[in-house]
Amino acid sequence: LVERLESEHEAKGTLHRGDGPYVPPEPEASDLRFPGKALRLPGSGHYLVSDTTRHQLVELADDGETVV
């Protein structure tokens, strides 16, 4: 499929090789890089969130933003 699409778009002139115009934005500094699952903790109402990129758990206040 990829080879067919490559040939098709090369013939149309719509295949652009090399660097494209897309420039990814600089990542913003944050306490969570890729938050995964969240669990509300009984009693305190805080949240325990898994950060899958950093392999850690982060406890957040009941506002869901403030790191405890």
Short mmCIF file of C-alpha atoms in Angstrom, two decimals:
data_model
loop_
_atom_site.label_atom_id
_atom_site.label_comp_id
_atom_site.label_asym_id
_atom_site.label_seq_id
_atom_site.Cartn_x
_atom_site.Cartn_y
_atom_site.Cartn_z
CA LEU A 1 0.00 0.00 0.00
CA VAL A 2 2.79 2.42 0.91
CA GLU A 3 4.66 1.74 -2.33
CA ARG A 4 1.48 2.26 -4.36
CA LEU A 5 0.71 5.55 -2.61
CA GLU A 6 4.31 6.67 -3.04
CA SER A 7 4.18 6.02 -6.81
CA GLU A 8 0.77 7.64 -7.15
CA HIS A 9 1.72 10.85 -5.33
CA GLU A 10 5.12 11.03 -6.98
CA ALA A 11 3.35 10.98 -10.38
CA LYS A 12 0.89 13.69 -9.25
CA GLY A 13 3.69 15.84 -7.85
CA THR A 14 2.14 15.80 -4.38
CA LEU A 15 4.92 13.80 -2.73
CA HIS A 16 7.38 16.00 -0.90
CA ARG A 17 10.55 14.32 0.29
CA GLY A 18 12.85 15.66 2.97
CA ASP A 19 12.10 18.28 5.58
CA GLY A 20 8.56 19.56 5.65
CA PRO A 21 7.22 22.87 6.88
CA TYR A 22 6.09 21.38 10.22
CA VAL A 23 8.11 22.50 13.21
CA PRO A 24 7.00 20.86 16.47
CA PRO A 25 6.45 23.25 19.37
CA GLU A 26 8.81 23.22 22.33
CA PRO A 27 7.35 21.08 25.12
CA GLU A 28 5.99 23.02 28.06
CA ALA A 29 7.39 22.21 31.47
CA SER A 30 4.78 20.40 33.54
CA ASP A 31 4.51 17.98 36.43
CA LEU A 32 2.87 15.35 34.22
CA ARG A 33 4.28 14.46 30.82
CA PHE A 34 1.80 11.79 29.69
CA PRO A 35 -0.82 11.28 32.40
CA GLY A 36 -2.43 7.88 32.23
CA LYS A 37 -4.94 6.58 34.71
CA ALA A 38 -6.24 8.54 37.68
CA LEU A 39 -7.68 7.28 40.94
CA ARG A 40 -9.52 9.41 43.49
CA LEU A 41 -8.14 8.70 46.95
CA PRO A 42 -10.75 8.08 49.64
CA GLY A 43 -10.83 10.48 52.55
CA SER A 44 -8.66 13.30 51.19
CA GLY A 45 -10.35 13.58 47.79
CA HIS A 46 -6.91 13.85 46.20
CA TYR A 47 -6.03 12.07 42.96
CA LEU A 48 -3.25 9.60 42.29
CA VAL A 49 -2.21 9.87 38.62
CA SER A 50 0.22 7.68 36.70
CA ASP A 51 2.73 9.53 34.53
CA THR A 52 3.58 6.91 31.91
CA THR A 53 6.60 8.69 30.40
CA ARG A 54 8.40 9.31 33.68
CA HIS A 55 7.33 5.99 35.26
CA GLN A 56 6.01 7.65 38.40
CA LEU A 57 2.87 8.31 40.37
CA VAL A 58 1.87 11.89 41.17
CA GLU A 59 -0.57 12.91 43.89
CA LEU A 60 -2.75 15.87 42.95
CA ALA A 61 -4.94 17.96 45.25
CA ASP A 62 -8.71 17.80 44.86
CA ASP A 63 -8.53 20.64 42.29
CA GLY A 64 -6.83 18.14 39.94
CA GLU A 65 -3.90 20.48 39.22
CA THR A 66 -1.87 21.17 42.36
CA VAL A 67 0.87 18.61 43.06
CA VAL A 68 0.86 17.37 46.63
#
